[in-house]
JSON list of C-alpha atoms in Angstrom, two decimals:
[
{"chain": "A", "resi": 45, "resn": "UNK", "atom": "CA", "xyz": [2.84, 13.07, -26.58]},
{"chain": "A", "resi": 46, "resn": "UNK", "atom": "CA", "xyz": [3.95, 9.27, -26.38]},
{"chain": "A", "resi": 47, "resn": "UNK", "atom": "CA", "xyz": [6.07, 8.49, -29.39]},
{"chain": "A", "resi": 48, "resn": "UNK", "atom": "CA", "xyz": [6.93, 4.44, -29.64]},
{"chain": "A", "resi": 49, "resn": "UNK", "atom": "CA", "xyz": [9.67, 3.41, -32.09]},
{"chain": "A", "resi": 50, "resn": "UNK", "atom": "CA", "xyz": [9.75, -0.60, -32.79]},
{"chain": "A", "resi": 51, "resn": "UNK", "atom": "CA", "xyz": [12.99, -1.51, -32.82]},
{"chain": "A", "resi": 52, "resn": "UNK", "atom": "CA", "xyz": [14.09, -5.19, -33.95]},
{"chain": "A", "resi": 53, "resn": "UNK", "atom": "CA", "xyz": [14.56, -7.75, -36.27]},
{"chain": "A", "resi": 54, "resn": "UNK", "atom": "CA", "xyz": [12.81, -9.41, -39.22]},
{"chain": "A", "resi": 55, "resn": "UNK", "atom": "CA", "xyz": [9.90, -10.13, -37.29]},
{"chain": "A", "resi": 56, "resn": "UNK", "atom": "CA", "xyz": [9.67, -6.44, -36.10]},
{"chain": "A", "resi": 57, "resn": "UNK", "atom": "CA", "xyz": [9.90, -5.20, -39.95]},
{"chain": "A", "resi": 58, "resn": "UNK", "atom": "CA", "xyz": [7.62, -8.08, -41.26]},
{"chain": "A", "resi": 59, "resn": "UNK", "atom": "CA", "xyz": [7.67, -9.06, -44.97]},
{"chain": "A", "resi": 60, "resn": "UNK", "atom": "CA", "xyz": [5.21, -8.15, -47.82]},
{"chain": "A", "resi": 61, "resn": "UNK", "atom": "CA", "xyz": [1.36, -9.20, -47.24]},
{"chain": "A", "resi": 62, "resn": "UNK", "atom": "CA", "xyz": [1.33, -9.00, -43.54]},
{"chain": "A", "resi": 63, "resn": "UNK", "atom": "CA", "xyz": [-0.08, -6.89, -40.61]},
{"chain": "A", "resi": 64, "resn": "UNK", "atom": "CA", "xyz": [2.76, -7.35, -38.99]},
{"chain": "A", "resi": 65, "resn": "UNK", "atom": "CA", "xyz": [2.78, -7.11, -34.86]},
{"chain": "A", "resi": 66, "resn": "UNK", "atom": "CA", "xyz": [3.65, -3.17, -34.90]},
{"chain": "A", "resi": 67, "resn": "UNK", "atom": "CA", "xyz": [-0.20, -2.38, -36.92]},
{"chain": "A", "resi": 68, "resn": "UNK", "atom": "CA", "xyz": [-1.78, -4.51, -34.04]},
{"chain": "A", "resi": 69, "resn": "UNK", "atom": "CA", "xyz": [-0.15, -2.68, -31.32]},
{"chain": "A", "resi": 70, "resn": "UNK", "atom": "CA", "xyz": [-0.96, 0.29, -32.76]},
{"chain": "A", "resi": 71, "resn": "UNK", "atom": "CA", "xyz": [-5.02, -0.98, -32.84]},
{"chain": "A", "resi": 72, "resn": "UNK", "atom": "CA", "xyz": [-4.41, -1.63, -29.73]},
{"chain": "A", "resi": 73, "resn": "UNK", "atom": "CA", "xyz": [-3.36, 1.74, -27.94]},
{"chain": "A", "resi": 74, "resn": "UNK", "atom": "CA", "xyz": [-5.88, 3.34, -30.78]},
{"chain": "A", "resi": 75, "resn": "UNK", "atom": "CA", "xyz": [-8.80, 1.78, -29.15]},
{"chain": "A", "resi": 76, "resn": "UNK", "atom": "CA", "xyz": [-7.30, 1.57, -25.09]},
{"chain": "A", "resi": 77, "resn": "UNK", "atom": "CA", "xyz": [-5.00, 4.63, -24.94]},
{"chain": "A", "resi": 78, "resn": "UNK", "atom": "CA", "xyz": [-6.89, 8.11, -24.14]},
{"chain": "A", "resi": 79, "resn": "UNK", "atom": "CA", "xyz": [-3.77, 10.18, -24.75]},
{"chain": "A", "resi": 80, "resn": "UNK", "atom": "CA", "xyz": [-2.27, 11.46, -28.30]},
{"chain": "A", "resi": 81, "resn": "UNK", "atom": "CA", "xyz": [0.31, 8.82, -29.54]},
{"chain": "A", "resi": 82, "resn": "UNK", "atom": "CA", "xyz": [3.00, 8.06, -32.42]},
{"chain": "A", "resi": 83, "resn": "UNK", "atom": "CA", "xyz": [4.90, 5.51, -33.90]},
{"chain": "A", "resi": 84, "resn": "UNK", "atom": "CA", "xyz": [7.88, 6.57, -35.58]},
{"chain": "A", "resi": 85, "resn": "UNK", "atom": "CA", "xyz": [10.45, 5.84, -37.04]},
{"chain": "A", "resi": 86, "resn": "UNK", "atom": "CA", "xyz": [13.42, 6.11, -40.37]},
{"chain": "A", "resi": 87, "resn": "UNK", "atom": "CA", "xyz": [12.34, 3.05, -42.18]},
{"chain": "A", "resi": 88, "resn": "UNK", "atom": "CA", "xyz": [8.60, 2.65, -43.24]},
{"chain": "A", "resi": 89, "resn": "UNK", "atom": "CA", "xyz": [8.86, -0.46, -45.21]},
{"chain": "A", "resi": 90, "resn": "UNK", "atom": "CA", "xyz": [8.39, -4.11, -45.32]},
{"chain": "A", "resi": 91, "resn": "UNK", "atom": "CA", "xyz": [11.23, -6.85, -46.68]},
{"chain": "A", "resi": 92, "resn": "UNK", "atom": "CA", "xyz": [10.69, -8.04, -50.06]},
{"chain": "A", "resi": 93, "resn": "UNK", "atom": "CA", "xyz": [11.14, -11.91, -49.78]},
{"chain": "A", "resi": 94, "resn": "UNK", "atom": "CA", "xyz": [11.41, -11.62, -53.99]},
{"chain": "A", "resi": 95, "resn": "UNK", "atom": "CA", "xyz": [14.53, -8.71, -53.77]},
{"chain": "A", "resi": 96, "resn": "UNK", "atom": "CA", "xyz": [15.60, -9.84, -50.58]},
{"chain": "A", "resi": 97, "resn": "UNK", "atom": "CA", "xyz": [15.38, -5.86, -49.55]},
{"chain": "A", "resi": 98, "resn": "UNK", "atom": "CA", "xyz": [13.20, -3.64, -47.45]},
{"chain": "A", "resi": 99, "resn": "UNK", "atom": "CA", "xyz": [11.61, -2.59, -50.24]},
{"chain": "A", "resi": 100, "resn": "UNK", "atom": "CA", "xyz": [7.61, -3.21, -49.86]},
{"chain": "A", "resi": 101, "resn": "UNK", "atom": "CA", "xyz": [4.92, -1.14, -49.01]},
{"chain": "A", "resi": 102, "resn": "UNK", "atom": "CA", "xyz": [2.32, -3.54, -49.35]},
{"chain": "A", "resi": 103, "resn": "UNK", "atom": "CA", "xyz": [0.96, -4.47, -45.21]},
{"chain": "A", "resi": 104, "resn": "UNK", "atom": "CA", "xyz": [-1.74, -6.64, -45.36]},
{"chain": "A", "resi": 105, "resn": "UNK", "atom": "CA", "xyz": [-4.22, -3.61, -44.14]},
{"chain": "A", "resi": 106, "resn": "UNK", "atom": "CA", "xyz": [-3.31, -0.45, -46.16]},
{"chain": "A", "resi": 107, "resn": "UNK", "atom": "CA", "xyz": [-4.79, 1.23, -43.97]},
{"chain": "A", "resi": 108, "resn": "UNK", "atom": "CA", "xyz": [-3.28, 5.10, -44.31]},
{"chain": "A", "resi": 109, "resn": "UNK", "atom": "CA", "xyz": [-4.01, 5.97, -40.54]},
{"chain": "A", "resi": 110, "resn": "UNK", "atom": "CA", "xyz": [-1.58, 3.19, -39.50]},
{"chain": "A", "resi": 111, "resn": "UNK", "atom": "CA", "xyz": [2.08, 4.83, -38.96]},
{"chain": "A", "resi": 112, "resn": "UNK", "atom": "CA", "xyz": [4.53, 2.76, -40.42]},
{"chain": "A", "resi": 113, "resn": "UNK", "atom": "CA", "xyz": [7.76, 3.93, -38.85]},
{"chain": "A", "resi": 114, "resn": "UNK", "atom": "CA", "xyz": [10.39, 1.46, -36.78]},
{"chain": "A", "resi": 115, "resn": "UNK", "atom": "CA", "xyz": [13.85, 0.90, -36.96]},
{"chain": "A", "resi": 116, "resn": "UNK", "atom": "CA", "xyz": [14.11, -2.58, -37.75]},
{"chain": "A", "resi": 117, "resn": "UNK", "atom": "CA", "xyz": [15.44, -5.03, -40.69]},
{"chain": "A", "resi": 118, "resn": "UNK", "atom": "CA", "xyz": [15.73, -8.13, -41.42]},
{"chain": "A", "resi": 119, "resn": "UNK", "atom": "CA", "xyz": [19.31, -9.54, -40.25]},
{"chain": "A", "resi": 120, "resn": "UNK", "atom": "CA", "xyz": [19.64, -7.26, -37.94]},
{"chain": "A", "resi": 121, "resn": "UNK", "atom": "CA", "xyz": [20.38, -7.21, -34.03]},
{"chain": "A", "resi": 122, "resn": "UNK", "atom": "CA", "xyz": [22.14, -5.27, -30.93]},
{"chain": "A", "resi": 123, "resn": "UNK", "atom": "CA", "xyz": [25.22, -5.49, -32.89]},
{"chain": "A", "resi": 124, "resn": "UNK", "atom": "CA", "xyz": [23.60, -3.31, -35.82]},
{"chain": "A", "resi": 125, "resn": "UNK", "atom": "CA", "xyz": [21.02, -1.14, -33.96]},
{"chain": "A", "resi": 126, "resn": "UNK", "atom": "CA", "xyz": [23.37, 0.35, -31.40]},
{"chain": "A", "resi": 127, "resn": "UNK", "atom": "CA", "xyz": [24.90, 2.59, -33.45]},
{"chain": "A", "resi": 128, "resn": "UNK", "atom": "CA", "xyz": [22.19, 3.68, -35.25]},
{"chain": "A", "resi": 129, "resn": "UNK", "atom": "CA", "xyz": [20.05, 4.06, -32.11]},
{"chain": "A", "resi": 130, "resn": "UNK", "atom": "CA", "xyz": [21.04, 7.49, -31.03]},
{"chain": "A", "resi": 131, "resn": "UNK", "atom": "CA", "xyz": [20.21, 9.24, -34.22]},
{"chain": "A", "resi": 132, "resn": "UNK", "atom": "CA", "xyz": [16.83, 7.56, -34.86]},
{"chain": "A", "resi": 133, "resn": "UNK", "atom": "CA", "xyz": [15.77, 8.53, -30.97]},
{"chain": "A", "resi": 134, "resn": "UNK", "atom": "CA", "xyz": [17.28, 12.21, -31.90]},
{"chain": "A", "resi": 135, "resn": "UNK", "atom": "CA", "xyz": [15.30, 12.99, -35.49]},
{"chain": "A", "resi": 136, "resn": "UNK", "atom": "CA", "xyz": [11.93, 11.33, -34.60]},
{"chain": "A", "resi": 137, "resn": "UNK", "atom": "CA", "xyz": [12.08, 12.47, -30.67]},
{"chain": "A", "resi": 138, "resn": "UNK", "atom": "CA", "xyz": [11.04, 8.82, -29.85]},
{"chain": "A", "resi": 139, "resn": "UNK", "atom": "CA", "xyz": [10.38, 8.56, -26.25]},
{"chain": "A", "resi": 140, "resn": "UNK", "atom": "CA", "xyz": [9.77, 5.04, -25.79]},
{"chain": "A", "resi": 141, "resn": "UNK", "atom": "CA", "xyz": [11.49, 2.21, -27.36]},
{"chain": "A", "resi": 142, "resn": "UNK", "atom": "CA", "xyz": [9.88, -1.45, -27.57]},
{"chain": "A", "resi": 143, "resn": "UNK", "atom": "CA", "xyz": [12.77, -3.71, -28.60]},
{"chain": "A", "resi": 144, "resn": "UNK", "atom": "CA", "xyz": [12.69, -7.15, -30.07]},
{"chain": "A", "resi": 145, "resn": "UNK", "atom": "CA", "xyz": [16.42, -8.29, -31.04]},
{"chain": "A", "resi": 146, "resn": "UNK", "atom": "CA", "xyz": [18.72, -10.90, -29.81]},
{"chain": "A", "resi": 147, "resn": "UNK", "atom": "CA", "xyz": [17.71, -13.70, -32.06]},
{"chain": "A", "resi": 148, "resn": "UNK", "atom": "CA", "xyz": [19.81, -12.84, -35.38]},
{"chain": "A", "resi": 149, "resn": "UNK", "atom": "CA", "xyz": [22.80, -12.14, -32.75]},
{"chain": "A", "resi": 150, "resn": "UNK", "atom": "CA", "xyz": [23.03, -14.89, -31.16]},
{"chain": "A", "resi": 151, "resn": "UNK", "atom": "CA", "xyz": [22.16, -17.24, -34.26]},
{"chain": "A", "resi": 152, "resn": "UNK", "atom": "CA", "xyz": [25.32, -15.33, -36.49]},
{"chain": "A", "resi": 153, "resn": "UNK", "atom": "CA", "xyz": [27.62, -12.90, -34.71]},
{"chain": "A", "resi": 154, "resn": "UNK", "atom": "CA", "xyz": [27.70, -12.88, -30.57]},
{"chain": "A", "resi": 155, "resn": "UNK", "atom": "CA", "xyz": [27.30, -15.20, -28.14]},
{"chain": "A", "resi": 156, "resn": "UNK", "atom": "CA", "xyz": [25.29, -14.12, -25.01]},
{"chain": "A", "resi": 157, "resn": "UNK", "atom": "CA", "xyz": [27.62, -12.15, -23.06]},
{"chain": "A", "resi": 158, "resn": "UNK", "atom": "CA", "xyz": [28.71, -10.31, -26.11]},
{"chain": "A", "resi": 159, "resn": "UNK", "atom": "CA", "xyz": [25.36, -9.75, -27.43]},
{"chain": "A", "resi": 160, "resn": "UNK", "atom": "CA", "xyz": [24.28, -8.13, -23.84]},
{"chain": "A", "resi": 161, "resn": "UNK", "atom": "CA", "xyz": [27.28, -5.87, -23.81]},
{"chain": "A", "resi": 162, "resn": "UNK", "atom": "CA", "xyz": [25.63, -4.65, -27.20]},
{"chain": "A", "resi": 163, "resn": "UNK", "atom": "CA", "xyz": [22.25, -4.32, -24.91]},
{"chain": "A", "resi": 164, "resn": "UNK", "atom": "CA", "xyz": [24.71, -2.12, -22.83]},
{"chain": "A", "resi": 165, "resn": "UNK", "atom": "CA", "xyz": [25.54, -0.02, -25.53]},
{"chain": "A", "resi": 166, "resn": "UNK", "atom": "CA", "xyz": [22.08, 0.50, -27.53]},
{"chain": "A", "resi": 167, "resn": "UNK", "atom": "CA", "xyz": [21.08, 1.06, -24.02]},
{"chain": "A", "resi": 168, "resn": "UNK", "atom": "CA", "xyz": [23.41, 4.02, -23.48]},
{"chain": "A", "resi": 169, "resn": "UNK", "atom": "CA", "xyz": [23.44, 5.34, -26.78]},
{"chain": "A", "resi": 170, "resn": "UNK", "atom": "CA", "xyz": [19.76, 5.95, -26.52]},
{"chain": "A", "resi": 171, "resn": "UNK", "atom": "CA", "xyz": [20.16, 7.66, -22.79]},
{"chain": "A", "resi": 172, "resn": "UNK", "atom": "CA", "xyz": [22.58, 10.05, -24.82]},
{"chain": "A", "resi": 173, "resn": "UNK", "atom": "CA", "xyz": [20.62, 10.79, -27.15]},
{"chain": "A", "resi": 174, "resn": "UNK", "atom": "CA", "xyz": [16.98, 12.01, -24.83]},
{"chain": "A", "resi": 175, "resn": "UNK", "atom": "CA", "xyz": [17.98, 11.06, -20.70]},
{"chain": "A", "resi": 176, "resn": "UNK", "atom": "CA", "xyz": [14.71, 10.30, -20.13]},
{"chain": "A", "resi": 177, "resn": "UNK", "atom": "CA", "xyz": [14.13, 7.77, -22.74]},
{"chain": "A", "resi": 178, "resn": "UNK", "atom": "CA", "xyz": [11.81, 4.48, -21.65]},
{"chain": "A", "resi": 179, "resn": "UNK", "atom": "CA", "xyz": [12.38, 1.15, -23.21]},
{"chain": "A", "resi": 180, "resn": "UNK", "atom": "CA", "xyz": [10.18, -2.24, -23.13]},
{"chain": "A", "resi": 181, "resn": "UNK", "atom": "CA", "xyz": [13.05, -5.03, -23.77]},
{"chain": "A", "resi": 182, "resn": "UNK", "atom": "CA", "xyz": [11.07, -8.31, -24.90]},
{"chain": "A", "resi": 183, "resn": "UNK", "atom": "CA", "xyz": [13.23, -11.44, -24.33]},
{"chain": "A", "resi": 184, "resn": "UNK", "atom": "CA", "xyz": [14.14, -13.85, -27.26]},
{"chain": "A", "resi": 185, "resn": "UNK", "atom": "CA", "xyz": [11.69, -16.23, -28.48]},
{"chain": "A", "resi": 186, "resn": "UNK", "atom": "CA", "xyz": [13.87, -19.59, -28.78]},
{"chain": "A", "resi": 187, "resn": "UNK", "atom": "CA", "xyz": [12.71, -20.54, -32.67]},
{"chain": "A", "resi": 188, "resn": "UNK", "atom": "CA", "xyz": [12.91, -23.74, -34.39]},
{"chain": "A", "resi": 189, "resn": "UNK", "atom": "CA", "xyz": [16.46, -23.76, -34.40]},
{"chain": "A", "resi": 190, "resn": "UNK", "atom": "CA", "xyz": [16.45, -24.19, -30.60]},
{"chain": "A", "resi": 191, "resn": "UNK", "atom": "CA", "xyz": [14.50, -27.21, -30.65]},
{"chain": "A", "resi": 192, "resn": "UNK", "atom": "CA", "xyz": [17.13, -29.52, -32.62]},
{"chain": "A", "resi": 193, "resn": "UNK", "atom": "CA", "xyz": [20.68, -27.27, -31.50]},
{"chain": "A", "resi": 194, "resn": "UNK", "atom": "CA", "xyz": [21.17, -27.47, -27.88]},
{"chain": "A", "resi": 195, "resn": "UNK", "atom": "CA", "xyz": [23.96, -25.56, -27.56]},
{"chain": "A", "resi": 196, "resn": "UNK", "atom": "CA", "xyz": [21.80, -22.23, -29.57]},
{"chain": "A", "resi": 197, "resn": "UNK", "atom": "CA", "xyz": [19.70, -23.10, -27.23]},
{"chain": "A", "resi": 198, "resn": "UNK", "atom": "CA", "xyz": [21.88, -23.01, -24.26]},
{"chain": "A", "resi": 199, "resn": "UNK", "atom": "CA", "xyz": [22.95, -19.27, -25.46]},
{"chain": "A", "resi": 200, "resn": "UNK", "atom": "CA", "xyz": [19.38, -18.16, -25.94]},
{"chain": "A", "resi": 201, "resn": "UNK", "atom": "CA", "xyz": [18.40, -18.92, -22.10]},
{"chain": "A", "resi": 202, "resn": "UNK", "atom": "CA", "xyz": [21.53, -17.52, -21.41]},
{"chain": "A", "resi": 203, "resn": "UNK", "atom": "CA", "xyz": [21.11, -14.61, -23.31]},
{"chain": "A", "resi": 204, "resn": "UNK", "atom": "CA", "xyz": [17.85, -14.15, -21.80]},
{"chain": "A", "resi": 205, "resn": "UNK", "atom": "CA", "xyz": [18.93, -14.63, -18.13]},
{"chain": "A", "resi": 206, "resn": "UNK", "atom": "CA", "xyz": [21.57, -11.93, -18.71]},
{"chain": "A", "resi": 207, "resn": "UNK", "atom": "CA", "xyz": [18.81, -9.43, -20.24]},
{"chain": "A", "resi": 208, "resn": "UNK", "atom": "CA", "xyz": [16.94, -9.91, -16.78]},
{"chain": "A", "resi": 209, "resn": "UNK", "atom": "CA", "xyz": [19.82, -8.97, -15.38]},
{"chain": "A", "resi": 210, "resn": "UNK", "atom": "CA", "xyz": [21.16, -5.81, -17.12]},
{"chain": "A", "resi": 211, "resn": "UNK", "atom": "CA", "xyz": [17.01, -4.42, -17.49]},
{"chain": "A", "resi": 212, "resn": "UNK", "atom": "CA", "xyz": [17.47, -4.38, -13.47]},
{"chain": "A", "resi": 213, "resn": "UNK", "atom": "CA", "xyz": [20.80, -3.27, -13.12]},
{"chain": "A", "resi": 214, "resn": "UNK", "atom": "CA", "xyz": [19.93, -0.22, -16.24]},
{"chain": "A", "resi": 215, "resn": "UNK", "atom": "CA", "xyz": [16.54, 0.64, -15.12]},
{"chain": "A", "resi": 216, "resn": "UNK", "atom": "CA", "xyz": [16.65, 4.16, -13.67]},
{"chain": "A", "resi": 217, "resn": "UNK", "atom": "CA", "xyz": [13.32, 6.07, -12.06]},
{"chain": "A", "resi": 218, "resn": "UNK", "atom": "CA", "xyz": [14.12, 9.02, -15.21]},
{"chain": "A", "resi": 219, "resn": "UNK", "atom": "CA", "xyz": [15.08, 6.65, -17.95]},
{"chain": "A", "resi": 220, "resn": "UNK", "atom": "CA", "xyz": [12.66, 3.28, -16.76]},
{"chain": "A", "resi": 221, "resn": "UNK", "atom": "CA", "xyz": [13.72, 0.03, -18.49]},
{"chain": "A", "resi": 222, "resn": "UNK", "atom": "CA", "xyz": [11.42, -2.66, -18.16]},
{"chain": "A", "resi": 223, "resn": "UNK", "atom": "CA", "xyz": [11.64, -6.07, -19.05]},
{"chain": "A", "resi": 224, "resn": "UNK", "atom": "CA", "xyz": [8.21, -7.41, -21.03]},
{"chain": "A", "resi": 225, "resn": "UNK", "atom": "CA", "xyz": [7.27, -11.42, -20.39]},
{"chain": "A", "resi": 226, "resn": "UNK", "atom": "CA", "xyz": [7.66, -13.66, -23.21]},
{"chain": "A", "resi": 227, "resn": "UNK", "atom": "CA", "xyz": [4.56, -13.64, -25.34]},
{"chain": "A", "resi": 228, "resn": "UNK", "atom": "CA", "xyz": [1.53, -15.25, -23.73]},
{"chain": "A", "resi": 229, "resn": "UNK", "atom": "CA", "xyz": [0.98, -19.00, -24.58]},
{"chain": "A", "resi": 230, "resn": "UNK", "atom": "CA", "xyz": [3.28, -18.28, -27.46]},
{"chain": "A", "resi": 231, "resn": "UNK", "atom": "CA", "xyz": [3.84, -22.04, -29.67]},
{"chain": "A", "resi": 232, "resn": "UNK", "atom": "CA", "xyz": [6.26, -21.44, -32.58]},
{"chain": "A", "resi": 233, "resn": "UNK", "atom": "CA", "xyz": [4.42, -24.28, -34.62]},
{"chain": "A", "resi": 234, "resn": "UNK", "atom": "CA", "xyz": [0.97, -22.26, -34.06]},
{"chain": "A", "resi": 235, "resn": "UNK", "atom": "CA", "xyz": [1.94, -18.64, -34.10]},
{"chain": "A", "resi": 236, "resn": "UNK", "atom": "CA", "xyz": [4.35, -18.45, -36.99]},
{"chain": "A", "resi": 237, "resn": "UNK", "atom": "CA", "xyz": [4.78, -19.71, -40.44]},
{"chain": "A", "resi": 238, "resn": "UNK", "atom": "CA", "xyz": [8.28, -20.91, -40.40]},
{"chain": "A", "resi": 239, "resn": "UNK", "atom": "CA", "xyz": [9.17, -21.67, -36.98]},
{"chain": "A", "resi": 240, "resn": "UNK", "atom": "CA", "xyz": [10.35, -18.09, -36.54]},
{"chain": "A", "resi": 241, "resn": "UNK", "atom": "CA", "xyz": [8.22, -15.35, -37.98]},
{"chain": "A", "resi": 242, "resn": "UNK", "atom": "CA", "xyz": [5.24, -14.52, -36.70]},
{"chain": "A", "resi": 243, "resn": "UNK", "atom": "CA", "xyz": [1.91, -15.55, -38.37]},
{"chain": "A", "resi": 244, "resn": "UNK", "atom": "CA", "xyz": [-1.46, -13.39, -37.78]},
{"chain": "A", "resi": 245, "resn": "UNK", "atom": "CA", "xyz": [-1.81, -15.18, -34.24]},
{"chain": "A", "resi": 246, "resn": "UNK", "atom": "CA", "xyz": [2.06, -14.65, -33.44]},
{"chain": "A", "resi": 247, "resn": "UNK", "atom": "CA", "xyz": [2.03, -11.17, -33.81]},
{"chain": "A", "resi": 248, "resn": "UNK", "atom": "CA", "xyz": [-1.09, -10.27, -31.80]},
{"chain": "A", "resi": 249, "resn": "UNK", "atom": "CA", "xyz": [1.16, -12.48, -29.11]},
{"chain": "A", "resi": 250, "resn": "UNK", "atom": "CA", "xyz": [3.92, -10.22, -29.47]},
{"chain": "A", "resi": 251, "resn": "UNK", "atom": "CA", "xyz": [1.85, -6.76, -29.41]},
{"chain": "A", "resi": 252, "resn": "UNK", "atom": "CA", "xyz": [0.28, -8.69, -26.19]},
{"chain": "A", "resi": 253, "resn": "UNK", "atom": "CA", "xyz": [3.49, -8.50, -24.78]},
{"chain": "A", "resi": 254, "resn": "UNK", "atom": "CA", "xyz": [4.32, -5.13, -25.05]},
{"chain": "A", "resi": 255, "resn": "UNK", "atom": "CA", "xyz": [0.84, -4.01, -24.41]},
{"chain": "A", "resi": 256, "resn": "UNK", "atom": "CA", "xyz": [0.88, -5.99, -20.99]},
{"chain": "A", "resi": 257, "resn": "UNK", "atom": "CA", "xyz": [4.13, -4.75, -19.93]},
{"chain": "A", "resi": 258, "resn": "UNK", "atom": "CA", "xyz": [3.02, -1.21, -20.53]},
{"chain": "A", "resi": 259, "resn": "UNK", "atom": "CA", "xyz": [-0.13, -1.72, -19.10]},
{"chain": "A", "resi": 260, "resn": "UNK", "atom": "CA", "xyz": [1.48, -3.40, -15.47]},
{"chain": "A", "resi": 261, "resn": "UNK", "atom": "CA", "xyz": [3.75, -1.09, -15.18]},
{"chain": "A", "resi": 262, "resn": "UNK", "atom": "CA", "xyz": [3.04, 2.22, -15.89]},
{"chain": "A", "resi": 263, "resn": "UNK", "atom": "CA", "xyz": [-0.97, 1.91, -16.49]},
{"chain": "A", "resi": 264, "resn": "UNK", "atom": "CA", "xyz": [-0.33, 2.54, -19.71]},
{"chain": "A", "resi": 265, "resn": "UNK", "atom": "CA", "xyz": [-3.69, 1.66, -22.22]},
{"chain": "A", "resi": 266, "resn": "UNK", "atom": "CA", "xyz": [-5.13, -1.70, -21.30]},
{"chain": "A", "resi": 267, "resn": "UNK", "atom": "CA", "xyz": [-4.50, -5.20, -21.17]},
{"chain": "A", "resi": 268, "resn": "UNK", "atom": "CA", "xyz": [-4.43, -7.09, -24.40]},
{"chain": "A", "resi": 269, "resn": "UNK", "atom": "CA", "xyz": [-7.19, -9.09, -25.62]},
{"chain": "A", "resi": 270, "resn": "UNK", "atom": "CA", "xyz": [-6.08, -11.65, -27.54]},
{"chain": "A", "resi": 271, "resn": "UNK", "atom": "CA", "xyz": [-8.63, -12.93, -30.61]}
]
């Protein structure tokens, strides 16, 4: 049995109201996968824009066939899921990973050399943890921020050349680590709300990613079709 476990930032964990890109994923490999599939996780819930906390429940489908697991929180990056990635792969015998981080990094603690070494790390930490562990790394989506700070967005495509690099250096035949392509036709004044988080078109881009890369690579479900 296939058990995914998002892993990333706030637009991974999504805030009160929305679908967020995990539930259309998981519509996705509901209606194109023919084999039994998870998503887990040790958080379930959404951030709370009002508490400033991961403390909603309320997705935009309540839906009580969607699982709601992830590790992923808003603020968060390499720098904070690396130590934490072992464990979560250990109690919810994830088997593959789809990671979205590198944004919150680079924008408030590493540049991109330090912020791949923390790749590096998560990367090993989940190898301890189950050897054969796959992982779908998605690249950073340069955000608003990019567009008027040349030197963030410098470290972004640096960052992002430097993920290329380590997914092909890492990737082993009994632990694969593939590297997804940034979301299709993705337009951060179209497909999110703020210049950064994903709107209802932005995260069907997203799950489009993943989906794709699965689907190339390891005939995994089907392609995406976008709406």
């Amino acid at each position: 049995m296939l058990r995914f476990m998002p892993v990333g930032d706030s637009m991974t964990i999504g805030s009160a109201g929305e679908h967020t890109w995990r539930y259309r994923l998981w519509q996705h490999l509901c209606a194109s996968y023919d084999g039994p599939f998870g998503i887990v996780g040790p958080r379930e819930s959404l951030h709370d824009k009002a508490t400033d906390a991961a403390t909603s429940y309320e997705y935009a489908d309540g839906d009580p066939r969607f699982p709601r697991g992830h590790l992923a929180g808003w603020g968060e990056g390499w720098l904070h899921m690396a130590p934490l990635i072992a464990d979560a792969v250990r109690a919810h015998h994830a088997n593959v990973l789809l990671v979205s981080l590198g944004l919150i990094d680079l924008g408030f603690y590493t540049d991109a050399e330090q912020t791949v070494e923390n790749t590096r790390r998560f990367v090993a930490a989940a190898r301890e943890a189950d050897p054969r562990v796959r992982m779908v790394l998605l690249p950073v989506i340069p955000n608003v921020r990019a567009e008027g700070d040349a030197a963030f967005a410098a470290q972004v495509a640096r960052f992002n050349e430097l993920l290329a690099k380590t997914a092909a250096d890492l990737d082993e035949p009994r632990s694969e680590l593939l590297l997804a392509s940034p979301p299709p036709a993705y337009d951060i004044h179209l497909d999110t709300y703020d210049g950064t988080h994903p709107n209802a078109s932005g995260e069907h881009r997203i799950a489009a990613a993943f989906a794709n890369a699965m689907h190339e690579a390891w005939g995994l479900g089907g392609p995406y079709e976008l709406p």
